[in-house]
Coordinates of C-alpha atoms and ligand atoms in Angstrom, one line a residue:
X3 CA 0.0 -0.4 0.2
X4 CA 1.5 3.4 -0.8
X5 CA 1.7 6.6 1.3
X6 CA 1.4 10.1 0.1
X7 CA 1.4 12.9 2.0
X8 CA -1.7 14.3 3.7
X9 CA -2.7 18.1 3.5
X10 CA -1.9 19.6 7.0
X11 CA -5.2 21.5 6.8
X12 CA -6.8 17.8 6.5
X13 CA -4.5 17.6 10.0
X14 CA -6.0 20.7 11.6
X15 CA -9.5 19.7 10.2
X16 CA -9.4 16.3 12.1
X17 CA -7.6 18.2 15.0
X18 CA -10.8 20.5 15.2
X19 CA -12.7 17.5 15.1
X20 CA -11.2 15.0 17.7
X21 CA -10.3 18.3 20.6
X22 CA -14.1 18.9 20.7
X23 CA -14.6 15.8 22.2
X24 CA -11.6 15.7 24.2
X25 CA -12.8 19.4 26.1
X26 CA -16.0 17.6 26.8
X27 CA -15.0 14.5 28.3
X28 CA -12.8 16.5 30.2
X29 CA -15.5 18.1 31.5
X30 CA -17.3 15.5 32.3
X31 CA -14.7 14.0 34.9
X32 CA -14.5 17.1 36.4
X33 CA -18.0 17.2 37.1
X34 CA -17.8 13.0 37.5
X35 CA -14.2 12.6 39.4
X36 CA -14.1 16.0 40.7
X37 CA -11.1 16.6 38.4
X38 CA -9.5 19.9 37.1
X39 CA -10.8 21.2 33.7
X40 CA -7.8 21.3 31.7
X41 CA -8.3 24.1 29.5
X42 CA -9.6 26.8 32.6
X43 CA -6.2 25.2 34.1
X44 CA -3.9 26.2 31.5
X45 CA -5.6 29.5 31.4
X46 CA -5.1 30.2 35.2
X47 CA -2.0 29.1 34.9
X48 CA -0.7 31.4 31.8
X49 CA -2.1 34.2 33.4
X50 CA -0.5 34.2 35.9
X51 CA 2.8 33.8 34.5
X52 CA 2.1 36.8 32.6
X53 CA 3.6 41.0 33.3
X54 CA 0.7 42.7 35.2
X55 CA 0.8 45.1 32.0
X56 CA -0.1 42.2 29.9
X57 CA -3.2 41.1 32.1
X58 CA -4.2 44.9 32.7
X59 CA -4.1 45.3 28.9
X60 CA -6.3 42.3 28.0
X61 CA -9.2 43.2 31.1
X62 CA -9.6 46.4 30.1
X63 CA -10.2 45.6 26.5
X64 CA -12.4 42.6 27.8
X65 CA -14.3 45.3 29.6
X66 CA -14.0 48.1 26.6
X67 CA -15.8 45.6 24.4
X68 CA -18.2 45.0 26.5
X69 CA -19.6 48.0 27.6
X70 CA -19.3 49.1 24.3
X71 CA -21.6 46.2 23.3
X72 CA -24.1 46.9 26.7
X73 CA -22.8 44.0 28.2
X74 CA -23.2 44.0 32.0
X75 CA -19.4 43.5 33.3
X76 CA -20.5 42.1 36.5
X77 CA -22.4 38.8 35.5
X78 CA -20.0 38.5 32.1
X79 CA -16.8 38.9 32.6
X80 CA -16.1 35.9 33.9
X81 CA -18.1 33.7 31.1
X82 CA -16.1 35.7 28.8
X83 CA -12.8 34.5 30.3
X84 CA -14.3 30.8 30.3
X85 CA -15.1 31.3 26.8
X86 CA -11.6 32.7 26.0
X87 CA -9.9 29.5 27.9
X88 CA -12.5 27.2 25.5
X89 CA -10.8 28.7 22.4
X90 CA -7.4 28.8 23.5
X91 CA -7.4 24.8 24.1
X92 CA -9.3 24.1 21.3
X93 CA -7.1 26.1 18.8
X94 CA -4.0 24.6 20.0
X95 CA -5.8 21.3 19.7
X96 CA -6.6 22.1 15.6
X97 CA -2.9 23.5 15.9
X98 CA -1.2 20.0 17.4
X99 CA -3.1 17.8 14.6
X100 CA -1.4 20.6 12.1
X101 CA 1.8 20.1 13.3
X102 CA 1.5 16.1 13.4
X103 CA 0.4 15.7 10.1
X104 CA 3.3 17.6 9.1
X105 CA 6.0 16.2 10.8
X106 CA 4.6 12.5 9.5
X107 CA 4.7 13.8 6.0
X108 CA 8.0 14.7 6.5
X109 CA 9.6 11.6 8.0
X110 CA 7.4 9.3 6.2
X111 CA 7.0 7.2 9.5
X112 CA 5.3 3.8 9.6
X113 CA 4.5 3.7 13.1
X114 CA 2.5 5.7 13.4
X115 CA 0.6 4.5 16.4
X116 CA 3.7 5.1 18.1
X117 CA 3.9 8.5 16.7
X118 CA 0.2 9.4 17.4
X119 CA 1.1 8.0 21.2
X120 CA 3.9 10.2 21.5
X121 CA 1.7 13.3 20.0
X122 CA -0.8 12.6 22.8
X123 CA 1.6 12.4 25.9
X124 CA 3.4 15.3 23.8
X125 CA -0.3 17.3 24.5
X126 CA -1.7 16.0 27.6
X127 CA 1.6 15.5 29.9
X128 CA 1.8 20.0 30.4
X129 CA -1.9 19.9 30.4
X130 CA -1.7 17.6 33.1
X131 CA 1.1 19.3 35.2
X132 CA 0.0 22.3 35.1
X133 CA -3.3 21.2 35.8
X134 CA -2.5 18.8 38.6
X135 CA -0.5 21.8 39.6
X136 CA -2.4 24.8 40.0
X137 CA -3.3 25.7 44.0
X138 CA -7.1 25.8 43.4
X139 CA -7.6 22.9 41.7
X140 CA -8.6 19.0 43.3
X141 CA -6.0 16.7 44.3
X142 CA -5.6 14.5 41.4
X143 CA -5.4 11.4 43.0
X144 CA -4.9 8.2 40.5
X145 CA -8.0 7.4 39.1
X146 CA -7.5 11.3 38.1
X147 CA -3.9 10.8 36.5
X148 CA -5.5 7.8 34.8
X149 CA -8.6 9.6 33.2
X150 CA -6.3 12.1 31.7
X151 CA -3.5 9.3 30.1
X152 CA -6.5 7.4 29.0
X153 CA -8.1 10.7 27.5
X154 CA -4.7 12.0 25.4
X155 CA -3.8 8.9 24.4
X156 CA -7.5 8.3 22.9
X157 CA -6.8 11.3 21.1
X158 CA -3.4 10.9 20.0
X159 CA -4.3 7.6 18.8
X160 CA -7.3 8.8 16.7
X161 CA -5.0 11.4 15.0
X162 CA -2.9 8.5 14.0
X163 CA -5.4 6.7 12.9
X164 CA -7.1 9.5 11.3
X165 CA -3.5 10.2 9.4
X166 CA -3.2 6.7 8.5
X167 CA -6.9 6.2 6.8
X168 CA -6.3 9.4 5.0
X169 CA -3.1 8.9 3.3
X170 CA -3.6 5.0 2.5
X171 CA -3.7 5.3 -1.3
X172 CA -6.8 2.7 -2.4
X173 CA -5.3 0.0 -4.0
X174 CA -8.3 -0.9 -6.1
X175 CA -8.7 2.8 -7.9
X176 CA -4.6 2.7 -8.3
X177 CA -5.2 1.6 -11.8
X178 CA -7.9 3.4 -13.3
X179 CA -6.1 6.7 -14.3
X180 CA -8.5 9.8 -14.1
X181 CA -10.6 8.5 -11.3
X182 CA -8.2 7.6 -8.5
X183 CA -8.6 11.3 -7.3
X184 CA -12.5 11.2 -7.5
X185 CA -12.6 7.5 -5.7
X186 CA -10.2 9.3 -3.4
X187 CA -12.2 12.0 -2.5
X188 CA -15.5 10.3 -1.9
X189 CA -13.4 7.7 0.6
X190 CA -12.0 10.7 2.4
X191 CA -14.8 12.2 2.8
X192 CA -17.1 9.3 3.9
X193 CA -13.9 9.1 6.6
X194 CA -14.4 12.4 8.1
X195 CA -18.1 12.0 8.1
X196 CA -17.5 9.0 10.3
X197 CA -15.4 10.9 12.6
X198 CA -16.9 13.9 12.9
X199 CA -20.4 12.1 13.4
X200 CA -18.4 10.0 16.1
X201 CA -16.8 13.3 17.6
X202 CA -19.9 14.8 17.7
X203 CA -22.1 11.9 19.5
X204 CA -19.2 12.0 22.0
X205 CA -19.2 15.2 22.6
X206 CA -23.2 16.0 23.3
X207 CA -22.8 12.9 25.5
X208 CA -20.0 13.7 27.7
X209 CA -21.0 17.7 27.7
X210 CA -24.9 16.6 28.2
X211 CA -23.8 14.1 31.1
X212 CA -21.5 17.1 32.6
X213 CA -23.7 19.3 32.7
X214 CA -26.6 17.3 34.1
X215 CA -24.2 16.4 36.8
X216 CA -23.3 20.1 37.6
X217 CA -26.5 21.1 37.9
X218 CA -27.4 18.8 40.2
X219 CA -24.1 19.0 42.8
X220 CA -25.0 23.1 43.1
X221 CA -28.4 22.9 43.6
X222 CA -28.0 23.5 47.1
X223 CA -25.5 26.6 46.7
X224 CA -27.8 27.8 43.6
X225 CA -30.6 28.3 46.3
X226 CA -28.8 29.6 49.2
X227 CA -27.7 32.5 46.6
X228 CA -31.2 32.8 45.8
X229 CA -33.3 32.8 48.2
X230 CA -31.6 34.4 51.1
X231 CA -31.9 38.4 50.5
X232 CA -32.3 41.2 52.7
X233 CA -36.1 40.8 52.9
X234 CA -36.3 37.7 54.1
X235 CA -33.3 38.7 56.9
X236 CA -36.5 41.8 57.4
X237 CA -35.4 44.7 55.7
X238 CA -38.1 46.0 59.2
X239 CA -34.9 45.1 61.3
X240 CA -32.5 47.2 59.9
X241 CA -31.2 50.1 61.4
X242 CA -32.1 53.0 59.0
X243 CA -35.6 51.6 58.3
X244 CA -37.0 54.5 59.6
X245 CA -35.7 56.9 57.4
X246 CA -37.9 59.2 56.3
X247 CA -35.3 60.0 53.1
X248 CA -36.2 56.5 51.0
X249 CA -34.5 55.6 48.1
X250 CA -36.2 56.8 44.5
X251 CA -37.7 54.2 42.3
X252 CA -34.8 52.4 40.5
X253 CA -32.0 53.0 42.3
X254 CA -30.5 50.1 43.5
X255 CA -31.3 47.7 46.5
X256 CA -29.6 49.3 49.6
X257 CA -28.7 45.5 50.9
X258 CA -27.9 44.1 47.5
X259 CA -29.3 40.0 47.1
X260 CA -27.0 37.7 47.6
X261 CA -27.1 36.4 44.2
X262 CA -26.2 39.6 42.6
X263 CA -23.6 40.6 45.0
X264 CA -20.8 40.8 42.4
X265 CA -17.9 38.4 42.2
X266 CA -14.0 38.6 41.1
X267 CA -11.5 35.7 41.5
X268 CA -8.2 35.2 39.9
X269 CA -9.1 32.0 38.9
X270 CA -12.0 31.1 35.6
X271 CA -13.7 28.9 38.7
X272 CA -14.3 29.7 42.3
X273 CA -11.8 27.8 44.6
X274 CA -13.9 24.9 46.6
X275 CA -12.7 24.2 50.3
X276 CA -13.9 21.5 52.4
X277 CA -14.7 23.4 55.6
X278 CA -15.2 19.7 57.6
X279 CA -11.5 19.4 57.1
X280 CA -10.2 22.7 56.8
X281 CA -8.2 24.6 59.4
X282 CA -6.6 28.1 59.7
X283 CA -3.4 27.6 60.5
X284 CA -1.7 30.9 62.3
X285 CA 2.7 30.2 62.2
X286 CA 5.2 32.6 61.8
X287 CA 6.5 35.3 65.0
X288 CA 4.1 34.4 67.2
X289 CA 4.6 32.8 70.6
X290 CA 1.6 29.9 70.0
X291 CA 1.2 28.9 66.8
X292 CA -2.5 28.1 66.2
X293 CA -4.4 25.5 63.7
X294 CA -8.6 27.4 63.5
X295 CA -11.4 25.1 62.6
X296 CA -14.7 26.9 61.6
X297 CA -15.9 26.2 65.1
X298 CA -13.1 27.4 66.6
X299 CA -13.3 30.7 64.9
X300 CA -17.5 30.5 65.5
X301 CA -17.0 29.2 69.0
X302 CA -14.4 30.8 70.4
X303 CA -15.0 34.8 69.7
X304 CA -17.7 37.0 70.2
X305 CA -19.2 37.0 66.6
X306 CA -19.3 40.5 65.3
X307 CA -21.8 41.6 62.6
X308 CA -20.9 44.3 60.2
X309 CA -23.1 46.0 57.4
X310 CA -20.7 46.0 54.9
X311 CA -20.4 47.3 51.1
X312 CA -17.0 45.9 48.9
X313 CA -15.8 47.2 45.9
X314 CA -13.3 46.6 43.3
X315 CA -10.9 48.6 42.7
X316 CA -10.7 47.9 38.7
X317 CA -14.1 49.6 38.5
X318 CA -14.9 52.8 36.0
X319 CA -17.0 55.8 37.9
X320 CA -20.1 54.4 38.3
X321 CA -19.6 50.4 38.3
X322 CA -21.2 47.7 39.3
X323 CA -18.1 46.1 40.7
X324 CA -19.8 47.0 44.4
X325 CA -22.0 45.6 46.3
X326 CA -23.5 45.9 50.3
X327 CA -24.4 43.2 52.5
X328 CA -23.9 42.0 56.1
X329 CA -20.7 40.3 57.6
X330 CA -20.2 38.1 60.4
X331 CA -17.2 37.3 61.7
X332 CA -14.1 36.7 65.2
X333 CA -12.0 40.3 66.0
X334 CA -8.3 39.8 64.0
X335 CA -7.3 41.3 67.5
X336 CA -8.9 38.9 69.4
X337 CA -7.5 35.8 67.2
X338 CA -4.1 37.3 67.1
X339 CA -4.0 37.4 71.0
X340 CA -4.5 34.3 71.6
X341 CA -1.3 33.8 68.8
X342 CA 0.7 35.7 70.9
X343 CA 2.4 37.6 68.5
X344 CA 6.1 38.9 68.8
X345 CA 7.0 42.1 69.2
X346 CA 9.3 42.7 66.0
X347 CA 6.1 41.2 63.9
X348 CA 4.7 43.5 61.2
X349 CA 2.7 42.1 58.9
X350 CA 0.8 39.3 57.9
X351 CA 1.0 37.3 55.1
X352 CA -2.0 35.5 54.1
X353 CA -2.1 32.8 51.7
X354 CA -5.6 31.5 49.6
X355 CA -6.9 28.5 48.3
X356 CA -6.6 29.7 45.1
X357 CA -3.0 31.2 45.3
X358 CA -3.6 34.5 45.8
X359 CA -2.0 36.4 48.2
X360 CA -1.5 39.9 50.6
X361 CA -0.3 41.5 53.0
X362 CA -1.9 43.2 56.1
X363 CA 0.1 45.8 58.5
X364 CA -0.6 44.7 61.7
X365 CA 0.0 48.4 63.1
X366 CA -3.8 48.8 61.3
X367 CA -5.2 45.7 63.3
X368 CA -4.2 47.3 65.9
X369 CA -6.0 50.5 65.5
X370 CA -9.5 48.9 64.8
X371 CA -11.2 45.8 66.3
X372 CA -13.5 45.6 63.1
X373 CA -10.8 44.1 60.8
X374 CA -12.1 40.6 61.1
X375 CA -11.8 37.2 59.7
X376 CA -15.1 36.9 58.3
X377 CA -17.5 33.2 57.9
X378 CA -20.5 34.5 57.5
X379 CA -22.2 36.9 54.7
X380 CA -26.1 37.6 55.2
X381 CA -26.1 35.4 58.3
X382 CA -25.5 32.2 56.0
X383 CA -21.7 30.4 55.5
X384 CA -20.0 32.4 52.7
X385 CA -21.4 31.2 49.4
X386 CA -18.4 29.1 47.8
X387 CA -17.6 32.2 45.0
X388 CA -17.4 34.8 47.9
X389 CA -14.6 32.7 50.3
X390 CA -15.7 29.9 51.7
X391 CA -15.0 29.2 54.7
X392 CA -12.9 32.6 55.5
X393 CA -12.3 35.5 54.0
X394 CA -11.2 39.0 56.0
X395 CA -12.8 42.0 56.2
X396 CA -10.7 45.2 56.7
X397 CA -12.6 49.0 56.0
X398 CA -11.5 51.4 53.9
X399 CA -9.6 49.3 51.4
X400 CA -10.3 47.6 47.9
X401 CA -11.7 44.4 47.6
X402 CA -8.1 43.3 46.2
X403 CA -6.4 43.8 49.7
X404 CA -9.0 41.2 51.3
X405 CA -8.3 37.5 50.9
X406 CA -11.2 35.1 50.3
X407 CA -10.9 31.1 51.0
X408 CA -8.3 31.8 53.3
X409 CA -5.6 28.8 54.0
X410 CA -3.1 30.5 56.5
X411 CA -1.7 33.2 58.3
X412 CA 1.8 33.7 58.4
X413 CA 3.1 36.4 60.9
X414 CA 5.9 38.5 59.5
X415 CA 8.6 41.2 60.1
X416 CA 9.5 42.0 56.5
X417 CA 6.9 43.7 54.2
X418 CA 5.7 41.0 51.1
X419 CA 4.0 42.6 48.1
X420 CA 0.2 41.6 47.7
X421 CA -1.2 39.4 44.4
X422 CA -2.3 42.5 42.2
X423 CA 0.4 45.3 43.8
X424 CA 3.0 42.6 42.3
X425 CA 1.3 43.2 39.1
X426 CA 0.4 46.9 39.5
X427 CA -1.8 48.0 41.4
X428 CA -1.9 50.3 44.6
X429 CA -0.6 49.4 47.4
X430 CA -2.4 50.6 49.7
X431 CA -5.8 50.6 47.7
X432 CA -7.9 53.2 49.6
X433 CA -11.7 53.5 49.0
X434 CA -11.8 56.8 46.3
X435 CA -15.1 58.1 47.3
X436 CA -17.4 58.2 44.3
X437 CA -20.9 58.6 43.6
X438 CA -23.3 57.3 40.8
X439 CA -26.8 58.5 39.8
X440 CA -28.5 55.3 40.0
X441 CA -31.9 56.4 37.8
X442 CA -33.8 59.4 36.7
X443 CA -37.2 58.1 37.7
X444 CA -39.5 60.0 35.1
X445 CA -42.3 57.3 35.8
X446 CA -42.1 58.4 39.3
X447 CA -43.0 62.0 39.3
X448 CA -44.4 64.4 42.1
X449 CA -47.0 66.4 41.4
X450 CA -46.8 69.0 44.1
X451 CA -49.5 71.7 43.3
X452 CA -48.5 73.7 40.3
X453 CA -44.9 71.5 40.5
X454 CA -43.5 68.3 38.5
X455 CA -41.0 67.0 40.9
X456 CA -38.7 64.2 39.4
X457 CA -36.8 62.1 41.6
X458 CA -33.4 61.2 40.9
X459 CA -31.4 59.0 43.0
X460 CA -28.3 56.9 43.8
X461 CA -25.2 56.0 45.6
X462 CA -22.2 58.0 47.3
X463 CA -19.4 55.5 49.1
X464 CA -16.1 56.8 50.8
X465 CA -14.7 53.3 52.5
X466 CA -15.7 54.1 56.4
X467 CA -14.9 58.3 55.9
X468 CA -18.7 58.9 55.6
X469 CA -20.5 61.1 53.0
X470 CA -21.2 64.5 54.4
X471 CA -23.1 65.8 51.3
X472 CA -24.1 64.8 47.6
X473 CA -25.0 67.0 45.1
X474 CA -26.6 67.5 41.2
X475 CA -26.3 69.9 38.7
X476 CA -28.4 69.7 35.6
X477 CA -26.8 71.1 32.3
X478 CA -23.9 72.0 33.9
X479 CA -26.1 74.8 35.7
X480 CA -25.5 75.3 39.8
X481 CA -24.6 72.0 42.3
X482 CA -27.7 71.8 44.5
X483 CA -27.9 69.3 47.5
X484 CA -29.5 66.0 47.5
X485 CA -31.2 64.3 50.8
X486 CA -29.1 61.6 52.6
X487 CA -30.4 58.5 53.5
X488 CA -29.2 57.3 56.9
X489 CA -26.6 54.1 56.1
X490 CA -26.8 50.6 57.4
X491 CA -23.4 51.6 58.8
X492 CA -20.6 53.8 58.9
X493 CA -18.7 51.1 56.4
X494 CA -21.4 51.2 53.8
X495 CA -23.2 53.5 50.9
X496 CA -25.1 56.3 51.5
X497 CA -28.4 56.4 49.4
X498 CA -29.3 59.6 48.1
X499 CA -32.5 61.2 46.3
X500 CA -32.9 64.5 44.3
X501 CA -36.1 66.1 43.5
X502 CA -36.0 68.0 39.9
X503 CA -38.4 70.2 38.8
X504 CA -39.7 68.2 35.6
X505 CA -38.3 70.1 32.2
X506 CA -38.8 69.0 28.9
X507 CA -36.3 68.0 26.8
X508 CA -32.5 66.3 26.5
X509 CA -30.7 67.0 30.0
X510 CA -28.1 66.2 31.6
X511 CA -27.3 65.2 35.4
X512 CA -24.3 64.9 37.6
X513 CA -23.3 64.0 40.3
X514 CA -20.5 64.8 43.5
X515 CA -20.3 63.6 46.9
X516 CA -17.8 65.3 49.8
X517 CA -16.7 62.9 52.7
X518 CA -17.6 63.0 56.3
X519 CA -14.6 65.3 57.0
X520 CA -15.3 67.6 54.2
X521 CA -13.2 66.3 51.9
X522 CA -14.6 66.9 48.0
X523 CA -14.7 64.2 45.7
X524 CA -12.2 64.3 43.0
X525 CA -13.8 65.2 40.1
X526 CA -11.0 65.0 37.8
X527 CA -11.4 61.8 35.2
X528 CA -8.8 59.1 36.0
X529 CA -8.4 54.9 35.0
X530 CA -8.9 53.1 37.4
X531 CA -5.7 51.6 37.4
X532 CA -2.8 51.6 39.7
X533 CA -5.5 53.4 42.3
X534 CA -9.3 53.8 42.1
X535 CA -10.7 55.3 38.9
X536 CA -12.3 58.6 40.1
X537 CA -14.9 61.3 38.3
X538 CA -17.9 62.5 37.9
X539 CA -20.8 60.4 37.2
X540 CA -23.5 61.5 34.5
X541 CA -26.3 60.8 32.7
X542 CA -28.4 61.9 30.0
X543 CA -31.9 61.7 29.1
X544 CA -34.2 63.2 26.2
X545 CA -37.5 64.1 28.9
Ligands
MTE25 N1 -8.4 34.2 47.2 C1 -9.1 35.3 46.8 N2 -9.5 36.4 47.3 C2 -9.7 37.9 46.5 C3 -9.6 37.8 45.6 C4 -9.3 36.6 44.7 O1 -9.2 36.6 43.1 N3 -8.6 35.3 45.2 N4 -10.1 38.7 45.2 C5 -10.0 40.0 45.5 C6 -10.3 41.1 44.8 S1 -10.0 41.2 43.7 C7 -11.9 41.3 44.9 S2 -12.6 42.7 44.5 C8 -12.7 41.0 45.9 C9 -14.1 40.2 45.8 O2 -14.7 39.7 46.6 P1 -16.2 38.7 46.0 O3 -15.9 38.3 44.7 O4 -16.8 37.9 47.4 O5 -17.6 40.2 45.5 O6 -12.5 39.5 46.8 C10 -10.4 39.6 46.4 N5 -9.8 38.7 47.3
MO26 MO1 -11.1 43.8 42.5

């Protein structure tokens, strides 16, 4: 039987066909065995390696594109990243197919099967190493390794069988000139159709089963996220329940439903930690090394409740990466007292299950008993995506300074940069005062005698520094004071309302705020990197 070269594009096509079921089966493995999902792990690994500016450029580009397309960033950013990860892996599979055909053409190898197995291992080994090495993924275990081995060997063998089949000239047609090519084309086409059909079937079954397992496994979490809202907690019991200044219809909820709270994490999926076996080691410069279980933290320290607004430093002015809920935990001061911290200690280095880390100044901890190791949100154990079983909170800093999924606290005497600080973001990351127009509520017009008032409303936030004034101006006119609703606590946003005498036409509304001590909000427009966005938020409407 003669061998002929096969177009490398045929290799790419075969790669495209057989990498789909590979991805589907890896997904099934993840759901079935709690296995790492390599396309995501590889993407996590690459983004951990890339220099800060490249990452920031990528994130900026993605967010700009979403804003341009009118997509909600808080909900869709992770999905977009996951899509990129899948695409990247898929393209690698296509490329591997192309390369394989190229090499076999050049070498005229007869040992395709072995070559295919080698190719499978060349593709699979780095992928497996990266996936297993990832700090946020489940430990692989023997079954997991076997699963990867089977999948990638299968992938490589299929690739080589395809090459063999496509490169084999049909003996029957060799004699008949002219018809050679057309019969071959038909045979190749039939083969590719069979291959494509098998690939599609495996993909559909694998992905379908995986999705089924996925939704049943997460049901508890989904229910938690969808049923527990501020209302269930009883908004009537909120400290500002009787405030006469009420939110304008269309203002975001003062107390964010858990399912709507924004989520930010470095990996493509939240880190899952078993709360039963989890323990928090407090080590380093201490007289007394501690190993604390979740029950220790709950039972041995007075639980503290704090209404908290958390926000992300990477948000633009008016960002949706901000939310408010009730945080419950143990005061870090009390926990550290039990560890008997050495006098020369200066910092805490906090590490997380996903490979994230940050450093906290011990002077800050000593100055503020509100700083807590938090285990509950909204009266329930932290949802997985928000850092179960433990996260830290300290006031007046952006989220990037506050690790979730805490796995260790080391007491140290030398400063170490945190994960995002190493990637070019601000070391202190103090909250920038900001105010936002949520709604110009033309459909809630208030009739007062001969006047029609349009209520305008939104939020203002400046960490724990308070908001003393919010002002609105219309069409560049004079700044006028809005009414302020008393906040849920000194560490949450403030809801404001402004009533504007209606005038038909096209109008621009702007808002600014002043901090508790009289410091005005920075009006200059500055982008979020490295220290948090500033600028005036505005909203235009044709009324
Ligand atoms: N372990 C860990 N902690 C983390 C992060 C992370 O990626 N990993 N992201 C930080 C950032 S940038 C923000 S804004 C907040 C977001 O918290 P949330 O997802 O609960 O809203 O978590 C912070 N803590
Ligand atoms: Mo963030």
